[in-house]
PDB file of C-alpha atoms and ligand atoms in Angstrom:
ATOM      1  CA  VAL A1315       3.241  13.840   3.569  1.00 46.00           C
ATOM      2  CA  ARG A1316       3.038  16.258   0.958  1.00 50.00           C
ATOM      3  CA  LEU A1317       4.114  20.076   0.739  1.00 52.00           C
ATOM      4  CA  GLN A1318       1.947  22.172  -0.993  1.00 48.00           C
ATOM      5  CA  SER A1319       3.256  24.441  -3.715  1.00 45.00           C
ATOM      6  CA  GLU A1320       1.811  26.941  -6.050  1.00 38.00           C
ATOM      7  CA  SER A1321       3.573  25.929  -8.828  1.00 42.00           C
ATOM      8  CA  GLU A1322       2.875  22.051  -8.604  1.00 41.00           C
ATOM      9  CA  ARG A1323       1.799  20.555 -11.646  1.00 39.00           C
ATOM     10  CA  CYS A1324      -0.750  17.614 -12.207  1.00 35.00           C
ATOM     11  CA  ASN A1325       1.774  15.676 -14.664  1.00 36.00           C
ATOM     12  CA  GLY A1326       4.055  14.654 -11.513  1.00 35.00           C
ATOM     13  CA  GLU A1327       7.083  15.799 -13.771  1.00 36.00           C
ATOM     14  CA  PHE A1328       8.416  18.680 -11.651  1.00 36.00           C
ATOM     15  CA  LEU A1329       6.071  19.465  -8.813  1.00 41.00           C
ATOM     16  CA  SER A1330       7.644  22.586  -6.682  1.00 58.00           C
ATOM     17  CA  GLY A1331      10.099  24.901  -7.108  1.00 73.00           C
ATOM     18  CA  ASP A1332      12.329  23.026  -4.802  1.00 89.00           C
ATOM     19  CA  GLU A1333      11.217  19.238  -5.114  1.00 94.00           C
ATOM     20  CA  PHE A1334      14.104  17.571  -6.001  1.00 96.00           C
ATOM     21  CA  PRO A1335      14.126  13.639  -7.738  1.00 96.00           C
ATOM     22  CA  ARG A1336      14.597  11.155  -5.211  1.00 96.00           C
ATOM     23  CA  GLU A1337      16.689   9.114  -7.929  1.00 97.00           C
ATOM     24  CA  ARG A1338      19.349  11.802  -8.162  1.00 97.00           C
ATOM     25  CA  ILE A1339      20.268  11.425  -4.560  1.00 98.00           C
ATOM     26  CA  ARG A1340      23.071   8.379  -3.349  1.00 98.00           C
ATOM     27  CA  PHE A1341      23.281   8.217   0.244  1.00 98.00           C
ATOM     28  CA  LEU A1342      26.973   7.575   1.587  1.00 98.00           C
ATOM     29  CA  ASP A1343      27.374   7.658   5.441  1.00 97.00           C
ATOM     30  CA  CYS A1344      25.560   8.702   8.545  1.00 95.00           C
ATOM     31  CA  LEU A1345      26.541  12.152   9.874  1.00 94.00           C
ATOM     32  CA  GLY A1346      24.768  12.388  13.250  1.00 88.00           C
ATOM     33  CA  GLU A1347      21.582  10.664  14.592  1.00 83.00           C
ATOM     34  CA  GLY A1348      19.398  11.981  16.942  1.00 72.00           C
ATOM     35  CA  THR A1349      16.257  10.103  18.652  1.00 69.00           C
ATOM     36  CA  PHE A1350      13.879  10.656  15.835  1.00 76.00           C
ATOM     37  CA  GLY A1351      16.240  12.050  13.100  1.00 86.00           C
ATOM     38  CA  LYS A1352      19.520  11.582  10.943  1.00 92.00           C
ATOM     39  CA  VAL A1353      21.568  13.433   8.696  1.00 94.00           C
ATOM     40  CA  VAL A1354      23.252  11.577   6.056  1.00 96.00           C
ATOM     41  CA  ARG A1355      26.179  12.519   4.000  1.00 98.00           C
ATOM     42  CA  SER A1356      24.918  11.998   0.279  1.00 98.00           C
ATOM     43  CA  GLU A1357      25.450  13.175  -3.290  1.00 98.00           C
ATOM     44  CA  ALA A1358      22.927  14.740  -5.562  1.00 97.00           C
ATOM     45  CA  LEU A1359      23.235  15.104  -9.298  1.00 97.00           C
ATOM     46  CA  ASN A1360      22.865  18.899 -10.637  1.00 95.00           C
ATOM     47  CA  ILE A1361      21.177  19.976  -7.636  1.00 95.00           C
ATOM     48  CA  ILE A1362      22.965  23.667  -7.753  1.00 92.00           C
ATOM     49  CA  GLY A1363      22.915  23.552 -11.756  1.00 91.00           C
ATOM     50  CA  THR A1364      26.841  22.264 -11.934  1.00 93.00           C
ATOM     51  CA  GLY A1365      25.705  19.249 -13.711  1.00 94.00           C
ATOM     52  CA  ARG A1366      27.517  17.305 -11.310  1.00 96.00           C
ATOM     53  CA  TRP A1367      27.240  15.044  -8.140  1.00 97.00           C
ATOM     54  CA  GLU A1368      27.905  17.432  -5.078  1.00 97.00           C
ATOM     55  CA  VAL A1369      28.325  16.128  -1.547  1.00 98.00           C
ATOM     56  CA  VAL A1370      25.442  17.263   0.257  1.00 98.00           C
ATOM     57  CA  ALA A1371      23.646  16.557   3.659  1.00 97.00           C
ATOM     58  CA  VAL A1372      20.386  14.977   3.608  1.00 97.00           C
ATOM     59  CA  LYS A1373      18.319  15.078   6.533  1.00 95.00           C
ATOM     60  CA  MET A1374      15.292  12.658   7.328  1.00 95.00           C
ATOM     61  CA  CYS A1375      12.979  11.231   9.954  1.00 89.00           C
ATOM     62  CA  LYS A1376      13.617   7.792  11.474  1.00 84.00           C
ATOM     63  CA  GLU A1377      10.692   5.178  10.524  1.00 84.00           C
ATOM     64  CA  THR A1378      10.447   5.095  14.601  1.00 86.00           C
ATOM     65  CA  ALA A1379       9.714   8.944  14.865  1.00 86.00           C
ATOM     66  CA  THR A1380       6.516  10.075  16.276  1.00 87.00           C
ATOM     67  CA  ASP A1381       3.699  12.091  14.779  1.00 87.00           C
ATOM     68  CA  THR A1382       5.044  15.245  16.866  1.00 85.00           C
ATOM     69  CA  GLU A1383       8.727  14.538  15.755  1.00 85.00           C
ATOM     70  CA  LYS A1384       7.721  14.323  12.038  1.00 87.00           C
ATOM     71  CA  ALA A1385       5.888  17.642  12.595  1.00 86.00           C
ATOM     72  CA  ASP A1386       9.015  19.187  14.153  1.00 83.00           C
ATOM     73  CA  PHE A1387      10.990  18.132  10.868  1.00 89.00           C
ATOM     74  CA  LEU A1388       8.262  19.303   8.432  1.00 89.00           C
ATOM     75  CA  ASN A1389       8.340  22.714  10.368  1.00 87.00           C
ATOM     76  CA  GLU A1390      12.084  22.788   9.923  1.00 89.00           C
ATOM     77  CA  LEU A1391      11.516  22.139   6.281  1.00 92.00           C
ATOM     78  CA  LEU A1392       9.010  24.585   5.852  1.00 91.00           C
ATOM     79  CA  LEU A1393      10.785  27.306   7.856  1.00 91.00           C
ATOM     80  CA  LEU A1394      14.363  26.531   6.561  1.00 93.00           C
ATOM     81  CA  ARG A1395      13.133  26.908   2.962  1.00 92.00           C
ATOM     82  CA  LYS A1396      11.945  30.390   3.245  1.00 90.00           C
ATOM     83  CA  ILE A1397      14.815  32.050   5.342  1.00 94.00           C
ATOM     84  CA  PRO A1398      16.558  34.236   2.665  1.00 96.00           C
ATOM     85  CA  LYS A1399      20.203  32.933   2.100  1.00 96.00           C
ATOM     86  CA  HIS A1400      23.012  33.934   4.554  1.00 98.00           C
ATOM     87  CA  LEU A1401      26.563  32.997   4.811  1.00 98.00           C
ATOM     88  CA  ASN A1402      25.953  32.022   8.327  1.00 98.00           C
ATOM     89  CA  ILE A1403      22.984  29.917   8.020  1.00 98.00           C
ATOM     90  CA  VAL A1404      23.224  26.483   6.501  1.00 97.00           C
ATOM     91  CA  THR A1405      21.910  26.771   2.970  1.00 96.00           C
ATOM     92  CA  TYR A1406      18.665  24.674   1.931  1.00 96.00           C
ATOM     93  CA  TYR A1407      18.772  23.052  -1.599  1.00 96.00           C
ATOM     94  CA  GLY A1408      15.471  21.076  -1.832  1.00 96.00           C
ATOM     95  CA  CYS A1409      13.253  18.357  -0.548  1.00 96.00           C
ATOM     96  CA  CYS A1410      11.834  15.192  -1.701  1.00 95.00           C
ATOM     97  CA  THR A1411       8.067  15.222  -0.332  1.00 90.00           C
ATOM     98  CA  ARG A1412       6.403  13.021  -2.974  1.00 88.00           C
ATOM     99  CA  SER A1413       6.876   9.876  -1.005  1.00 88.00           C
ATOM    100  CA  ASP A1414       8.126   9.044   2.440  1.00 88.00           C
ATOM    101  CA  PRO A1415      10.609   9.458   3.727  1.00 92.00           C
ATOM    102  CA  VAL A1416      10.501  12.772   3.316  1.00 92.00           C
ATOM    103  CA  LEU A1417      13.932  14.295   2.895  1.00 96.00           C
ATOM    104  CA  MET A1418      15.786  17.828   3.170  1.00 96.00           C
ATOM    105  CA  VAL A1419      18.881  18.495   1.114  1.00 97.00           C
ATOM    106  CA  MET A1420      21.283  20.727   2.910  1.00 97.00           C
ATOM    107  CA  GLU A1421      24.730  22.051   1.962  1.00 97.00           C
ATOM    108  CA  TYR A1422      27.410  19.760   3.423  1.00 97.00           C
ATOM    109  CA  ALA A1423      29.678  21.353   6.367  1.00 97.00           C
ATOM    110  CA  PRO A1424      33.021  18.970   6.034  1.00 97.00           C
ATOM    111  CA  ASN A1425      34.224  20.160   9.589  1.00 97.00           C
ATOM    112  CA  GLY A1426      30.874  19.011  11.188  1.00 95.00           C
ATOM    113  CA  ASP A1427      29.242  20.403  14.570  1.00 95.00           C
ATOM    114  CA  LEU A1428      31.281  23.087  16.437  1.00 97.00           C
ATOM    115  CA  LEU A1429      30.853  21.631  19.761  1.00 96.00           C
ATOM    116  CA  THR A1430      32.752  18.461  18.643  1.00 96.00           C
ATOM    117  CA  TYR A1431      34.990  20.631  16.673  1.00 97.00           C
ATOM    118  CA  LEU A1432      35.977  22.603  19.874  1.00 97.00           C
ATOM    119  CA  ARG A1433      36.300  19.656  21.985  1.00 96.00           C
ATOM    120  CA  GLY A1434      38.863  18.193  19.228  1.00 95.00           C
ATOM    121  CA  ARG A1435      40.892  21.379  19.510  1.00 93.00           C
ATOM    122  CA  ARG A1436      41.751  21.255  23.187  1.00 92.00           C
ATOM    123  CA  PRO A1437      45.365  20.801  23.829  1.00 87.00           C
ATOM    124  CA  LYS A1438      45.949  17.049  25.116  1.00 79.00           C
ATOM    125  CA  LYS A1439      45.799  17.306  28.896  1.00 68.00           C
ATOM    126  CA  SER A1440      48.505  14.603  30.368  1.00 61.00           C
ATOM    127  CA  GLU A1441      51.880  13.748  28.834  1.00 56.00           C
ATOM    128  CA  PRO A1442      52.537   9.933  29.328  1.00 56.00           C
ATOM    129  CA  GLU A1443      54.759   9.819  32.138  1.00 48.00           C
ATOM    130  CA  THR A1444      58.553   9.856  31.280  1.00 50.00           C
ATOM    131  CA  GLY A1445      60.601   6.652  31.753  1.00 44.00           C
ATOM    132  CA  GLU A1446      57.543   4.450  32.621  1.00 45.00           C
ATOM    133  CA  ALA A1447      57.923   1.455  30.651  1.00 45.00           C
ATOM    134  CA  THR A1448      54.588   0.722  28.377  1.00 45.00           C
ATOM    135  CA  GLU A1449      52.990  -2.742  27.653  1.00 47.00           C
ATOM    136  CA  ASN A1450      55.510  -3.333  24.558  1.00 48.00           C
ATOM    137  CA  GLY A1451      58.322  -2.696  27.075  1.00 45.00           C
ATOM    138  CA  ASP A1452      59.605   0.414  25.509  1.00 48.00           C
ATOM    139  CA  ASN A1453      60.110   3.435  27.317  1.00 49.00           C
ATOM    140  CA  GLU A1454      59.777   5.900  24.567  1.00 50.00           C
ATOM    141  CA  LYS A1455      57.233   8.787  25.103  1.00 54.00           C
ATOM    142  CA  THR A1456      54.373   8.289  22.929  1.00 54.00           C
ATOM    143  CA  THR A1457      53.704  11.162  20.472  1.00 60.00           C
ATOM    144  CA  THR A1458      50.294  12.423  19.778  1.00 61.00           C
ATOM    145  CA  ILE A1459      49.724  14.513  16.753  1.00 64.00           C
ATOM    146  CA  THR A1460      47.744  17.427  18.462  1.00 65.00           C
ATOM    147  CA  PRO A1461      46.098  19.923  16.080  1.00 70.00           C
ATOM    148  CA  PRO A1462      47.166  23.733  16.951  1.00 73.00           C
ATOM    149  CA  THR A1463      45.288  25.059  19.327  1.00 82.00           C
ATOM    150  CA  LEU A1464      42.683  27.968  18.491  1.00 89.00           C
ATOM    151  CA  THR A1465      43.819  31.209  19.031  1.00 90.00           C
ATOM    152  CA  SER A1466      41.376  34.149  20.481  1.00 89.00           C
ATOM    153  CA  LYS A1467      40.904  35.545  17.402  1.00 91.00           C
ATOM    154  CA  GLU A1468      39.513  32.563  15.963  1.00 93.00           C
ATOM    155  CA  LEU A1469      37.309  32.140  18.941  1.00 94.00           C
ATOM    156  CA  PHE A1470      36.100  35.695  18.501  1.00 95.00           C
ATOM    157  CA  ALA A1471      35.481  35.196  14.812  1.00 96.00           C
ATOM    158  CA  PHE A1472      33.151  32.147  15.310  1.00 98.00           C
ATOM    159  CA  SER A1473      31.329  34.267  17.928  1.00 98.00           C
ATOM    160  CA  LEU A1474      31.013  37.021  15.613  1.00 98.00           C
ATOM    161  CA  GLN A1475      29.724  34.700  12.807  1.00 98.00           C
ATOM    162  CA  ILE A1476      27.035  33.059  14.765  1.00 98.00           C
ATOM    163  CA  ALA A1477      25.860  36.474  15.802  1.00 98.00           C
ATOM    164  CA  ARG A1478      25.633  37.646  12.288  1.00 98.00           C
ATOM    165  CA  GLY A1479      23.716  34.427  11.310  1.00 98.00           C
ATOM    166  CA  MET A1480      21.215  34.962  14.554  1.00 98.00           C
ATOM    167  CA  LYS A1481      20.960  38.943  13.605  1.00 98.00           C
ATOM    168  CA  HIS A1482      19.699  37.590  10.254  1.00 98.00           C
ATOM    169  CA  LEU A1483      17.234  35.069  11.703  1.00 97.00           C
ATOM    170  CA  SER A1484      15.977  37.918  14.139  1.00 97.00           C
ATOM    171  CA  ASP A1485      15.875  40.364  11.026  1.00 97.00           C
ATOM    172  CA  ASN A1486      13.706  37.479   9.589  1.00 96.00           C
ATOM    173  CA  ASN A1487      11.419  37.271  12.720  1.00 95.00           C
ATOM    174  CA  ILE A1488      12.577  33.482  13.405  1.00 95.00           C
ATOM    175  CA  VAL A1489      13.095  32.562  16.811  1.00 95.00           C
ATOM    176  CA  HIS A1490      15.624  29.536  16.993  1.00 94.00           C
ATOM    177  CA  ARG A1491      15.032  28.346  20.592  1.00 93.00           C
ATOM    178  CA  ASP A1492      17.695  25.804  20.728  1.00 93.00           C
ATOM    179  CA  VAL A1493      20.836  27.983  20.031  1.00 97.00           C
ATOM    180  CA  ALA A1494      24.042  25.474  21.273  1.00 96.00           C
ATOM    181  CA  ALA A1495      27.127  25.251  19.782  1.00 97.00           C
ATOM    182  CA  ARG A1496      26.139  21.479  18.803  1.00 94.00           C
ATOM    183  CA  ASN A1497      23.410  23.404  16.384  1.00 95.00           C
ATOM    184  CA  VAL A1498      26.453  25.124  14.411  1.00 97.00           C
ATOM    185  CA  LEU A1499      28.209  23.662  11.588  1.00 97.00           C
ATOM    186  CA  LEU A1500      31.747  24.348  10.719  1.00 98.00           C
ATOM    187  CA  THR A1501      32.736  24.399   6.865  1.00 97.00           C
ATOM    188  CA  ASP A1502      36.475  23.598   5.401  1.00 96.00           C
ATOM    189  CA  ARG A1503      36.865  27.104   5.150  1.00 95.00           C
ATOM    190  CA  GLY A1504      36.019  28.041   9.203  1.00 95.00           C
ATOM    191  CA  VAL A1505      32.689  29.442   8.100  1.00 98.00           C
ATOM    192  CA  CYS A1506      30.084  29.078  11.030  1.00 98.00           C
ATOM    193  CA  LYS A1507      26.370  28.033   9.815  1.00 98.00           C
ATOM    194  CA  ILE A1508      23.642  27.807  12.132  1.00 97.00           C
ATOM    195  CA  THR A1509      21.511  24.642  11.439  1.00 95.00           C
ATOM    196  CA  ASP A1510      18.761  22.589  13.196  1.00 90.00           C
ATOM    197  CA  PHE A1511      15.564  24.660  13.092  1.00 87.00           C
ATOM    198  CA  GLY A1512      13.203  21.849  14.432  1.00 80.00           C
ATOM    199  CA  LEU A1513      12.376  23.963  17.445  1.00 78.00           C
ATOM    200  CA  ALA A1514      12.423  27.314  15.322  1.00 80.00           C
ATOM    201  CA  ARG A1515       9.333  29.231  15.036  1.00 83.00           C
ATOM    202  CA  ASP A1516       7.937  32.073  12.575  1.00 81.00           C
ATOM    203  CA  ILE A1517       7.003  34.881  14.667  1.00 76.00           C
ATOM    204  CA  HIS A1518       5.954  37.248  12.318  1.00 69.00           C
ATOM    205  CA  GLY A1519       2.633  38.970  13.187  1.00 56.00           C
ATOM    206  CA  SER A1520       2.791  37.083  16.767  1.00 56.00           C
ATOM    207  CA  ASP A1521       3.182  39.082  19.833  1.00 47.00           C
ATOM    208  CA  ASN A1522       7.176  37.485  19.844  1.00 43.00           C
ATOM    209  CA  TYR A1523       6.169  35.323  22.894  1.00 44.00           C
ATOM    210  CA  GLU A1524       4.860  31.776  22.301  1.00 44.00           C
ATOM    211  CA  ARG A1525       4.601  28.698  24.486  1.00 42.00           C
ATOM    212  CA  ARG A1526       6.764  25.768  23.544  1.00 45.00           C
ATOM    213  CA  SER A1527       5.129  22.364  23.108  1.00 46.00           C
ATOM    214  CA  LYS A1528       6.318  19.548  24.937  1.00 49.00           C
ATOM    215  CA  GLY A1529       9.937  17.580  24.168  1.00 57.00           C
ATOM    216  CA  PRO A1530      13.195  17.627  25.682  1.00 68.00           C
ATOM    217  CA  LEU A1531      14.542  21.007  26.674  1.00 79.00           C
ATOM    218  CA  PRO A1532      17.698  22.437  26.282  1.00 91.00           C
ATOM    219  CA  ILE A1533      17.743  23.692  30.184  1.00 95.00           C
ATOM    220  CA  ARG A1534      21.329  24.757  30.293  1.00 97.00           C
ATOM    221  CA  TRP A1535      20.817  27.008  27.299  1.00 97.00           C
ATOM    222  CA  MET A1536      17.489  28.548  28.162  1.00 96.00           C
ATOM    223  CA  ALA A1537      16.637  31.864  29.561  1.00 98.00           C
ATOM    224  CA  PRO A1538      14.718  32.255  32.664  1.00 97.00           C
ATOM    225  CA  GLU A1539      11.734  33.468  31.271  1.00 97.00           C
ATOM    226  CA  ALA A1540      11.847  30.586  28.756  1.00 95.00           C
ATOM    227  CA  LEU A1541      12.481  28.147  31.682  1.00 94.00           C
ATOM    228  CA  ILE A1542       9.659  29.192  34.034  1.00 94.00           C
ATOM    229  CA  ASP A1543       6.869  30.018  31.431  1.00 90.00           C
ATOM    230  CA  GLY A1544       7.797  29.077  28.085  1.00 91.00           C
ATOM    231  CA  ARG A1545       8.133  32.508  26.786  1.00 94.00           C
ATOM    232  CA  HIS A1546      10.624  32.313  23.671  1.00 94.00           C
ATOM    233  CA  SER A1547      11.776  35.577  21.942  1.00 95.00           C
ATOM    234  CA  THR A1548      14.902  36.801  20.131  1.00 97.00           C
ATOM    235  CA  TRP A1549      15.908  37.949  23.396  1.00 98.00           C
ATOM    236  CA  SER A1550      15.859  34.363  24.865  1.00 97.00           C
ATOM    237  CA  ASP A1551      17.852  33.698  21.733  1.00 98.00           C
ATOM    238  CA  VAL A1552      20.102  36.073  22.821  1.00 98.00           C
ATOM    239  CA  TRP A1553      20.478  34.363  26.402  1.00 98.00           C
ATOM    240  CA  SER A1554      21.387  30.971  24.534  1.00 98.00           C
ATOM    241  CA  TYR A1555      23.820  32.899  22.507  1.00 98.00           C
ATOM    242  CA  GLY A1556      25.491  33.804  25.741  1.00 98.00           C
ATOM    243  CA  ILE A1557      25.719  30.273  26.617  1.00 98.00           C
ATOM    244  CA  LEU A1558      26.947  29.499  23.216  1.00 98.00           C
ATOM    245  CA  VAL A1559      29.914  31.891  23.695  1.00 98.00           C
ATOM    246  CA  TRP A1560      30.720  30.386  26.889  1.00 98.00           C
ATOM    247  CA  GLU A1561      30.969  27.206  25.029  1.00 98.00           C
ATOM    248  CA  VAL A1562      33.189  28.540  22.387  1.00 98.00           C
ATOM    249  CA  VAL A1563      35.469  30.358  25.146  1.00 97.00           C
ATOM    250  CA  THR A1564      35.947  26.791  27.296  1.00 97.00           C
ATOM    251  CA  LEU A1565      36.510  24.958  24.175  1.00 96.00           C
ATOM    252  CA  GLY A1566      33.125  23.091  24.450  1.00 97.00           C
ATOM    253  CA  ALA A1567      32.801  22.634  28.007  1.00 97.00           C
ATOM    254  CA  SER A1568      28.869  21.926  29.446  1.00 96.00           C
ATOM    255  CA  PRO A1569      27.250  24.694  30.829  1.00 97.00           C
ATOM    256  CA  TYR A1570      26.989  24.966  34.655  1.00 97.00           C
ATOM    257  CA  PRO A1571      29.488  22.416  35.165  1.00 97.00           C
ATOM    258  CA  GLY A1572      29.083  20.019  38.050  1.00 96.00           C
ATOM    259  CA  MET A1573      25.354  21.169  38.363  1.00 96.00           C
ATOM    260  CA  SER A1574      22.239  18.763  37.594  1.00 95.00           C
ATOM    261  CA  ALA A1575      19.489  20.173  35.654  1.00 94.00           C
ATOM    262  CA  SER A1576      16.941  20.895  38.714  1.00 94.00           C
ATOM    263  CA  GLN A1577      20.220  22.972  40.274  1.00 96.00           C
ATOM    264  CA  VAL A1578      20.710  24.751  37.232  1.00 97.00           C
ATOM    265  CA  PHE A1579      17.097  25.800  37.302  1.00 96.00           C
ATOM    266  CA  LYS A1580      17.104  27.000  40.380  1.00 97.00           C
ATOM    267  CA  PHE A1581      20.636  28.998  40.140  1.00 98.00           C
ATOM    268  CA  VAL A1582      19.102  30.633  36.934  1.00 97.00           C
ATOM    269  CA  ASN A1583      15.765  31.364  38.598  1.00 96.00           C
ATOM    270  CA  ASP A1584      17.737  32.889  41.423  1.00 96.00           C
ATOM    271  CA  GLY A1585      19.537  35.423  39.011  1.00 96.00           C
ATOM    272  CA  LYS A1586      22.890  33.635  39.181  1.00 98.00           C
ATOM    273  CA  LYS A1587      25.506  33.369  36.198  1.00 98.00           C
ATOM    274  CA  MET A1588      28.225  31.570  35.439  1.00 98.00           C
ATOM    275  CA  GLU A1589      31.644  32.801  36.643  1.00 98.00           C
ATOM    276  CA  LYS A1590      33.938  33.953  34.049  1.00 98.00           C
ATOM    277  CA  PRO A1591      35.941  30.786  32.421  1.00 97.00           C
ATOM    278  CA  GLN A1592      39.481  30.431  32.600  1.00 93.00           C
ATOM    279  CA  HIS A1593      41.209  32.025  29.500  1.00 88.00           C
ATOM    280  CA  CYS A1594      38.246  34.426  28.944  1.00 94.00           C
ATOM    281  CA  THR A1595      39.078  38.135  28.533  1.00 93.00           C
ATOM    282  CA  ASP A1596      36.883  40.478  30.499  1.00 95.00           C
ATOM    283  CA  ASP A1597      35.421  42.304  27.289  1.00 94.00           C
ATOM    284  CA  LEU A1598      34.171  38.706  26.553  1.00 95.00           C
ATOM    285  CA  TYR A1599      32.793  37.813  29.777  1.00 97.00           C
ATOM    286  CA  ASP A1600      31.085  41.218  29.958  1.00 98.00           C
ATOM    287  CA  LEU A1601      29.379  40.370  26.671  1.00 98.00           C
ATOM    288  CA  MET A1602      28.221  37.204  28.007  1.00 98.00           C
ATOM    289  CA  THR A1603      26.812  38.526  31.032  1.00 98.00           C
ATOM    290  CA  GLN A1604      25.071  41.222  29.022  1.00 98.00           C
ATOM    291  CA  CYS A1605      23.388  38.610  27.171  1.00 98.00           C
ATOM    292  CA  TRP A1606      22.460  37.061  30.854  1.00 98.00           C
ATOM    293  CA  ARG A1607      20.503  40.232  32.138  1.00 98.00           C
ATOM    294  CA  GLN A1608      17.599  38.993  34.026  1.00 97.00           C
ATOM    295  CA  SER A1609      15.372  41.427  32.508  1.00 97.00           C
ATOM    296  CA  SER A1610      15.240  40.418  28.634  1.00 97.00           C
ATOM    297  CA  ALA A1611      14.380  44.042  27.577  1.00 97.00           C
ATOM    298  CA  LYS A1612      18.041  45.046  29.003  1.00 98.00           C
ATOM    299  CA  ARG A1613      19.851  42.269  26.803  1.00 98.00           C
ATOM    300  CA  PRO A1614      21.556  43.636  23.618  1.00 98.00           C
ATOM    301  CA  THR A1615      20.501  42.821  20.227  1.00 98.00           C
ATOM    302  CA  PHE A1616      22.274  40.671  17.745  1.00 98.00           C
ATOM    303  CA  ASP A1617      23.023  43.936  16.007  1.00 98.00           C
ATOM    304  CA  ASP A1618      24.733  45.324  19.344  1.00 98.00           C
ATOM    305  CA  ILE A1619      26.456  42.035  19.756  1.00 98.00           C
ATOM    306  CA  CYS A1620      27.910  42.013  16.058  1.00 98.00           C
ATOM    307  CA  SER A1621      29.309  45.445  16.721  1.00 98.00           C
ATOM    308  CA  GLN A1622      30.747  44.496  20.154  1.00 97.00           C
ATOM    309  CA  LEU A1623      32.505  41.774  18.861  1.00 97.00           C
ATOM    310  CA  GLU A1624      34.004  43.647  15.481  1.00 97.00           C
ATOM    311  CA  THR A1625      35.294  46.069  17.603  1.00 96.00           C
ATOM    312  CA  LEU A1626      37.064  43.386  19.803  1.00 94.00           C
ATOM    313  CA  LEU A1627      38.390  41.774  16.608  1.00 93.00           C
ATOM    314  CA  GLU A1628      39.882  44.745  15.544  1.00 93.00           C
ATOM    315  CA  ARG A1629      41.582  45.274  18.540  1.00 90.00           C
ATOM    316  CA  GLU A1630      43.035  41.778  18.433  1.00 84.00           C
ATOM    317  CA  GLY A1631      44.826  43.008  15.456  1.00 73.00           C
TER     318      GLY A1631
HETATM  319  N1  ADE B2703      24.908  19.842   6.762  1.00 83.64           N
HETATM  320  C1  ADE B2703      23.862  19.890   7.508  1.00 83.64           C
HETATM  321  N2  ADE B2703      23.894  18.892   8.521  1.00 83.64           N
HETATM  322  C2  ADE B2703      25.155  18.877   8.497  1.00 83.64           C
HETATM  323  C3  ADE B2703      25.850  17.927   9.183  1.00 83.64           C
HETATM  324  N3  ADE B2703      25.317  17.284  10.585  1.00 83.64           N
HETATM  325  N4  ADE B2703      27.037  17.478   9.184  1.00 83.64           N
HETATM  326  C4  ADE B2703      27.657  18.236   8.057  1.00 83.64           C
HETATM  327  N5  ADE B2703      27.028  19.044   7.134  1.00 83.64           N
HETATM  328  C5  ADE B2703      25.957  19.029   7.558  1.00 83.64           C
END
């Protein structure tokens, strides 16, 4: 597959502004694998003008990917490369499209995805029973090194950064359609970056609503209008964002716990909402429920969400 570019030259030397020579990429290890794609931690020589090998993340399709999956991947590449740079959106560096497999080179986020990160920061549940002999015959308490738990301020800060990234997308007429903690990356400095634009759409010039193509649906993150008749919009992204905030507050629980996908479908269509999670402040729950208003037009904009969270954060001190 080839991406056409105006700056394409015939001598094959350097084809488009962001076409990167494949020989200057060294693959390291696999960061994540989906059904059709994978992301590999890699090094790329002089990709950001430093003259050095930089650690990057390279996304590619597996050989077994279907045409639709390859199309989703190309969609992601074409979309990501034209999003104006933003701190809270994963940075696109370049691509290799001259031959297969097509590669998309992005910034590397050392802390991985937010969902795994949150789950790893849960306080350890059960202390080993005291006095009970272990297999080795000793009866010492096993000490587990638990990282410090996250403060509510940090959780607000994550939510705010993601809202800022989402505001940038909506300002650029992009509907993400898969807003979820698994699709947010975290840098070593705790900066959240929205990623995974495989399902995203540029809605510029269209009517904000679009029927989606087939493929697995992120049911538990979907707004009622998206579930019922595939109407995706910035407002349905706001709903999903509310679910994401719920994931953040619960340190990565699965939405609608104990319910099957079809139960969730009915529950959401009946206009019901998840209850306030333990440890969630009233303010933050209020924000979530605003995002889950049945009527999409009554939901807050990402700009409203940013302002509300900024106020909450200031109050946290
Ligand atoms: N950058 C893009 N995708 C990534 C991933 N899955 N892990 C770390 N950094 C990334």
